Amino acid sequence: MPSERDIEKELWWVHKRSELLSLADQHLNAYVYDLNTVAQKAGDIQSLGAVDRTLYAVKANFNADIIRTLADAGVDFDCVSPGEVRMVRDVLSDDCESRILFTPNFAPRDEYEWALREGLRVTIDNLYPLKHWPEVFGDQEIFVRIDPDYGAGHHEHVITAGVNSKFGVSIDEIDELVTLVNSAGSRVVGIHAHSGSGILEPQNWQSVATVLAEVAGRFPDVRSLDLGGGIGVPDRRGVPGFDLATLDELLGKVKAEYPDYALWLEPGRYLVSQAGVLIAHVTQTKEKGGHCYVGVSTGLNSLIRPALYDAYHEIVNLTQLDVKATETVTVVGPICETGDRFGTERALPPSNEGDVVLIANTGAYGYVMSSRYNLRDIPEEITI
Ligand code: LLP
């Protein structure tokens, strides 16, 4: 069992504490991303023998330096909107269409027309487009997103398969899908699924792959099974990380059974979450009704995950990193909502106004989900 000290040694933001403290001298609030960590995480996934292609789910973090780092590592891109496609194109600047999979959901007809005109690989996840706009997809190669009938995830909002989710073509619609594809004159070259986000059991992707391989049997042109993203990252210290070796082994079995199909993964969070931290400053402290509060200079407008999903993010006082945690506090921001809490009942050393507070594991779904609520500024992004 690694000790707390060993784990601490591995955290990039502990090594780079003085650099972060000097950045905090110049910025009240900022997201800081460590590109070495991004490259390292890309290397972890790229080294899986059973995975033929990795597409980064750009929605997790569309920062240009992150996109560039991942592209240099050989990762391709999953985009869900024309805006994300434009971002990837702006960063890569060369002919990068073949590196993009466009997977919109309930998008208007003209987005599909645009994407196909631009030479992007397009995923449809509903029968409606084939039923109502078959001429758009005639003579085109397409991916189809299937709902494998069950989903998973760290919170009900992020479970993206199963009867209660809006995504995917359900298994009992496959016969109709075959008919629609044939009458439109399209060729299905890839079958896709995404179960949800923040999943820690490698078996999930093996089950999904098996369902997709069976569906693929109905379409003679299928070459790839895109198993989606969702690879979880533990939110607390001391918890073992995602077991990539087991994932590789399980997917290896799928490949042995279905050697004709390339296996793709679409991780977002795994590649960027641990590479990012949010830094802010202590503004005020307070004791009321038996609760101790530490106020910091930004709130749910910068990081909505705790309020939206009850997500846990480690919080440390970076200024006093070596000081013993003797207080139990609730860390709050300046936004006018009671839910504006980054963490409750957290152990921290006594905080002083101006101390730098760091919120860890915020490289994924942090900045990209921020807003100007209360007309508070969105933190800057800094890459190191
Ligand atoms: N592929 C598709 C089709 C997706 O919809 C998603 C995420 C991904 C890949 C990447 O999933 P990841 O590997 O990042 O788990 N805002 C939530 C997460 C929502 C994810 C939505 N779809 C959060 O902060 O936890």
PDB file of C-alpha atoms in Angstrom, residues 211-354:
ATOM      1  CA  VAL A 211     -23.202  -5.874 -27.944  1.00  0.00           C
ATOM      2  CA  LEU A 212     -21.731  -3.662 -30.685  1.00  0.00           C
ATOM      3  CA  ALA A 213     -20.051  -6.597 -32.417  1.00  0.00           C
ATOM      4  CA  GLU A 214     -23.391  -8.379 -32.596  1.00  0.00           C
ATOM      5  CA  VAL A 215     -25.084  -5.313 -34.058  1.00  0.00           C
ATOM      6  CA  ALA A 216     -22.172  -4.867 -36.490  1.00  0.00           C
ATOM      7  CA  GLY A 217     -22.927  -8.304 -37.891  1.00  0.00           C
ATOM      8  CA  ARG A 218     -26.033  -6.773 -39.503  1.00  0.00           C
ATOM      9  CA  PHE A 219     -23.993  -4.255 -41.540  1.00  0.00           C
ATOM     10  CA  PRO A 220     -21.484  -5.685 -44.042  1.00  0.00           C
ATOM     11  CA  ASP A 221     -19.336  -2.517 -44.265  1.00  0.00           C
ATOM     12  CA  VAL A 222     -18.556  -2.063 -40.557  1.00  0.00           C
ATOM     13  CA  ARG A 223     -14.837  -1.763 -39.828  1.00  0.00           C
ATOM     14  CA  SER A 224     -14.763  -0.073 -36.399  1.00  0.00           C
ATOM     15  CA  LEU A 225     -16.451  -0.418 -33.044  1.00  0.00           C
ATOM     16  CA  ASP A 226     -16.252   2.823 -31.095  1.00  0.00           C
ATOM     17  CA  LEU A 227     -16.724   1.895 -27.438  1.00  0.00           C
ATOM     18  CA  GLY A 228     -17.050   5.493 -26.235  1.00  0.00           C
ATOM     19  CA  GLY A 229     -15.385   7.198 -23.321  1.00  0.00           C
ATOM     20  CA  GLY A 230     -16.202   7.211 -19.639  1.00  0.00           C
ATOM     21  CA  ILE A 231     -12.948   5.923 -18.146  1.00  0.00           C
ATOM     22  CA  GLY A 232     -13.100   7.094 -14.548  1.00  0.00           C
ATOM     23  CA  VAL A 233     -10.538   8.877 -12.425  1.00  0.00           C
ATOM     24  CA  PRO A 234     -10.646   8.329  -8.652  1.00  0.00           C
ATOM     25  CA  ASP A 235     -11.606  11.532  -6.879  1.00  0.00           C
ATOM     26  CA  ARG A 236      -9.864  10.766  -3.572  1.00  0.00           C
ATOM     27  CA  ARG A 237      -6.271  10.009  -2.716  1.00  0.00           C
ATOM     28  CA  GLY A 238      -5.267   6.479  -1.906  1.00  0.00           C
ATOM     29  CA  VAL A 239      -7.928   4.927  -4.160  1.00  0.00           C
ATOM     30  CA  PRO A 240      -6.385   2.786  -6.932  1.00  0.00           C
ATOM     31  CA  GLY A 241      -6.530   4.328 -10.406  1.00  0.00           C
ATOM     32  CA  PHE A 242      -8.474   2.873 -13.316  1.00  0.00           C
ATOM     33  CA  ASP A 243      -7.195  -0.623 -14.150  1.00  0.00           C
ATOM     34  CA  LEU A 244      -6.063  -0.107 -17.739  1.00  0.00           C
ATOM     35  CA  ALA A 245      -4.222  -3.451 -17.851  1.00  0.00           C
ATOM     36  CA  THR A 246      -7.451  -5.325 -17.172  1.00  0.00           C
ATOM     37  CA  LEU A 247      -9.283  -3.218 -19.758  1.00  0.00           C
ATOM     38  CA  ASP A 248      -6.617  -4.156 -22.303  1.00  0.00           C
ATOM     39  CA  GLU A 249      -6.880  -7.814 -21.423  1.00  0.00           C
ATOM     40  CA  LEU A 250     -10.687  -7.834 -21.698  1.00  0.00           C
ATOM     41  CA  LEU A 251     -10.682  -5.952 -24.979  1.00  0.00           C
ATOM     42  CA  GLY A 252      -7.984  -8.327 -26.228  1.00  0.00           C
ATOM     43  CA  LYS A 253     -10.502 -11.153 -25.754  1.00  0.00           C
ATOM     44  CA  VAL A 254     -13.089  -9.229 -27.786  1.00  0.00           C
ATOM     45  CA  LYS A 255     -10.522  -8.717 -30.547  1.00  0.00           C
ATOM     46  CA  ALA A 256      -9.689 -12.399 -30.570  1.00  0.00           C
ATOM     47  CA  GLU A 257     -13.378 -13.186 -31.039  1.00  0.00           C
ATOM     48  CA  TYR A 258     -14.052 -10.438 -33.587  1.00  0.00           C
ATOM     49  CA  PRO A 259     -10.722  -9.887 -35.362  1.00  0.00           C
ATOM     50  CA  ASP A 260     -12.326  -7.992 -38.261  1.00  0.00           C
ATOM     51  CA  TYR A 261     -13.183  -4.937 -36.192  1.00  0.00           C
ATOM     52  CA  ALA A 262     -10.893  -2.143 -35.046  1.00  0.00           C
ATOM     53  CA  LEU A 263     -11.636  -1.022 -31.470  1.00  0.00           C
ATOM     54  CA  TRP A 264     -11.780   2.692 -30.701  1.00  0.00           C
ATOM     55  CA  LEU A 265     -12.021   4.502 -27.359  1.00  0.00           C
ATOM     56  CA  GLU A 266     -13.154   8.073 -26.738  1.00  0.00           C
ATOM     57  CA  PRO A 267     -11.829   9.183 -23.365  1.00  0.00           C
ATOM     58  CA  GLY A 268     -12.242  12.756 -22.200  1.00  0.00           C
ATOM     59  CA  ARG A 269     -11.868  12.915 -18.431  1.00  0.00           C
ATOM     60  CA  TYR A 270      -9.076  10.317 -18.205  1.00  0.00           C
ATOM     61  CA  LEU A 271      -6.786  12.375 -20.433  1.00  0.00           C
ATOM     62  CA  VAL A 272      -7.188  15.751 -18.754  1.00  0.00           C
ATOM     63  CA  SER A 273      -8.796  15.638 -15.320  1.00  0.00           C
ATOM     64  CA  GLN A 274      -5.696  15.133 -13.201  1.00  0.00           C
ATOM     65  CA  ALA A 275      -3.711  17.547 -15.368  1.00  0.00           C
ATOM     66  CA  GLY A 276      -5.777  20.520 -14.202  1.00  0.00           C
ATOM     67  CA  VAL A 277      -6.131  22.466 -10.964  1.00  0.00           C
ATOM     68  CA  LEU A 278      -8.183  25.515 -10.091  1.00  0.00           C
ATOM     69  CA  ILE A 279      -6.403  28.056  -7.932  1.00  0.00           C
ATOM     70  CA  ALA A 280      -8.133  30.827  -5.996  1.00  0.00           C
ATOM     71  CA  HIS A 281      -7.549  32.942  -2.895  1.00  0.00           C
ATOM     72  CA  VAL A 282      -9.092  32.925   0.558  1.00  0.00           C
ATOM     73  CA  THR A 283     -11.334  35.987   0.901  1.00  0.00           C
ATOM     74  CA  GLN A 284     -13.015  35.711   4.335  1.00  0.00           C
ATOM     75  CA  THR A 285     -13.700  33.160   7.042  1.00  0.00           C
ATOM     76  CA  LYS A 286     -16.801  32.793   9.209  1.00  0.00           C
ATOM     77  CA  GLU A 287     -18.345  30.673  11.925  1.00  0.00           C
ATOM     78  CA  LYS A 288     -22.150  30.350  12.011  1.00  0.00           C
ATOM     79  CA  GLY A 289     -24.523  27.804  13.486  1.00  0.00           C
ATOM     80  CA  GLY A 290     -21.703  25.467  14.357  1.00  0.00           C
ATOM     81  CA  HIS A 291     -20.263  25.564  10.809  1.00  0.00           C
ATOM     82  CA  CYS A 292     -16.922  27.061   9.867  1.00  0.00           C
ATOM     83  CA  TYR A 293     -16.740  28.559   6.379  1.00  0.00           C
ATOM     84  CA  VAL A 294     -13.722  29.433   4.300  1.00  0.00           C
ATOM     85  CA  GLY A 295     -14.636  31.754   1.441  1.00  0.00           C
ATOM     86  CA  VAL A 296     -12.608  31.745  -1.757  1.00  0.00           C
ATOM     87  CA  SER A 297     -12.463  34.144  -4.693  1.00  0.00           C
ATOM     88  CA  THR A 298     -14.410  32.079  -7.219  1.00  0.00           C
ATOM     89  CA  GLY A 299     -17.378  29.743  -7.019  1.00  0.00           C
ATOM     90  CA  LEU A 300     -19.736  27.538  -8.956  1.00  0.00           C
ATOM     91  CA  ASN A 301     -19.460  29.865 -11.924  1.00  0.00           C
ATOM     92  CA  SER A 302     -15.935  28.421 -12.383  1.00  0.00           C
ATOM     93  CA  LEU A 303     -16.520  24.840 -11.304  1.00  0.00           C
ATOM     94  CA  ILE A 304     -20.080  23.592 -11.241  1.00  0.00           C
ATOM     95  CA  ARG A 305     -19.368  19.878 -10.695  1.00  0.00           C
ATOM     96  CA  PRO A 306     -19.806  19.874  -6.868  1.00  0.00           C
ATOM     97  CA  ALA A 307     -23.149  21.709  -7.140  1.00  0.00           C
ATOM     98  CA  LEU A 308     -24.408  19.784 -10.161  1.00  0.00           C
ATOM     99  CA  TYR A 309     -23.248  16.245  -9.397  1.00  0.00           C
ATOM    100  CA  ASP A 310     -22.206  16.430  -5.767  1.00  0.00           C
ATOM    101  CA  ALA A 311     -18.736  15.720  -7.147  1.00  0.00           C
ATOM    102  CA  TYR A 312     -15.827  15.465  -4.720  1.00  0.00           C
ATOM    103  CA  HIS A 313     -12.692  17.490  -5.502  1.00  0.00           C
ATOM    104  CA  GLU A 314      -9.729  17.529  -3.174  1.00  0.00           C
ATOM    105  CA  ILE A 315      -9.087  21.009  -1.749  1.00  0.00           C
ATOM    106  CA  VAL A 316      -5.782  22.089  -0.208  1.00  0.00           C
ATOM    107  CA  ASN A 317      -4.377  25.289   1.174  1.00  0.00           C
ATOM    108  CA  LEU A 318      -1.363  25.568  -1.123  1.00  0.00           C
ATOM    109  CA  THR A 319       0.205  28.400   0.868  1.00  0.00           C
ATOM    110  CA  GLN A 320       0.166  26.216   3.976  1.00  0.00           C
ATOM    111  CA  LEU A 321       0.611  22.834   2.371  1.00  0.00           C
ATOM    112  CA  ASP A 322       2.887  21.588   5.163  1.00  0.00           C
ATOM    113  CA  VAL A 323       0.759  22.890   8.022  1.00  0.00           C
ATOM    114  CA  LYS A 324      -1.347  20.381   9.925  1.00  0.00           C
ATOM    115  CA  ALA A 325      -5.068  20.347   9.089  1.00  0.00           C
ATOM    116  CA  THR A 326      -6.734  21.177  12.393  1.00  0.00           C
ATOM    117  CA  GLU A 327     -10.029  22.712  11.240  1.00  0.00           C
ATOM    118  CA  THR A 328     -13.109  21.183   9.646  1.00  0.00           C
ATOM    119  CA  VAL A 329     -14.595  23.666   7.216  1.00  0.00           C
ATOM    120  CA  THR A 330     -16.980  24.184   4.330  1.00  0.00           C
ATOM    121  CA  VAL A 331     -15.295  25.855   1.363  1.00  0.00           C
ATOM    122  CA  VAL A 332     -17.599  28.300  -0.413  1.00  0.00           C
ATOM    123  CA  GLY A 333     -17.434  30.847  -3.217  1.00  0.00           C
ATOM    124  CA  PRO A 334     -18.907  34.330  -3.735  1.00  0.00           C
ATOM    125  CA  ILE A 335     -21.964  33.245  -5.770  1.00  0.00           C
ATOM    126  CA  CYS A 336     -25.456  33.964  -4.442  1.00  0.00           C
ATOM    127  CA  GLU A 337     -26.591  30.372  -4.037  1.00  0.00           C
ATOM    128  CA  THR A 338     -26.424  28.097  -1.003  1.00  0.00           C
ATOM    129  CA  GLY A 339     -25.170  25.377  -3.358  1.00  0.00           C
ATOM    130  CA  ASP A 340     -22.057  27.448  -4.024  1.00  0.00           C
ATOM    131  CA  ARG A 341     -19.871  25.014  -2.082  1.00  0.00           C
ATOM    132  CA  PHE A 342     -16.684  23.371  -3.324  1.00  0.00           C
ATOM    133  CA  GLY A 343     -16.513  20.981  -0.383  1.00  0.00           C
ATOM    134  CA  THR A 344     -18.139  20.351   2.980  1.00  0.00           C
ATOM    135  CA  GLU A 345     -16.538  19.126   6.207  1.00  0.00           C
ATOM    136  CA  ARG A 346     -13.016  19.382   4.821  1.00  0.00           C
ATOM    137  CA  ALA A 347      -9.915  19.215   6.981  1.00  0.00           C
ATOM    138  CA  LEU A 348      -7.731  22.273   6.384  1.00  0.00           C
ATOM    139  CA  PRO A 349      -5.157  24.225   8.365  1.00  0.00           C
ATOM    140  CA  PRO A 350      -6.448  27.534   9.799  1.00  0.00           C
ATOM    141  CA  SER A 351      -6.889  29.769   6.717  1.00  0.00           C
ATOM    142  CA  ASN A 352      -5.731  33.344   6.394  1.00  0.00           C
ATOM    143  CA  GLU A 353      -7.078  35.933   3.991  1.00  0.00           C
ATOM    144  CA  GLY A 354      -4.967  35.806   0.820  1.00  0.00           C
TER     145      GLY A 354
END
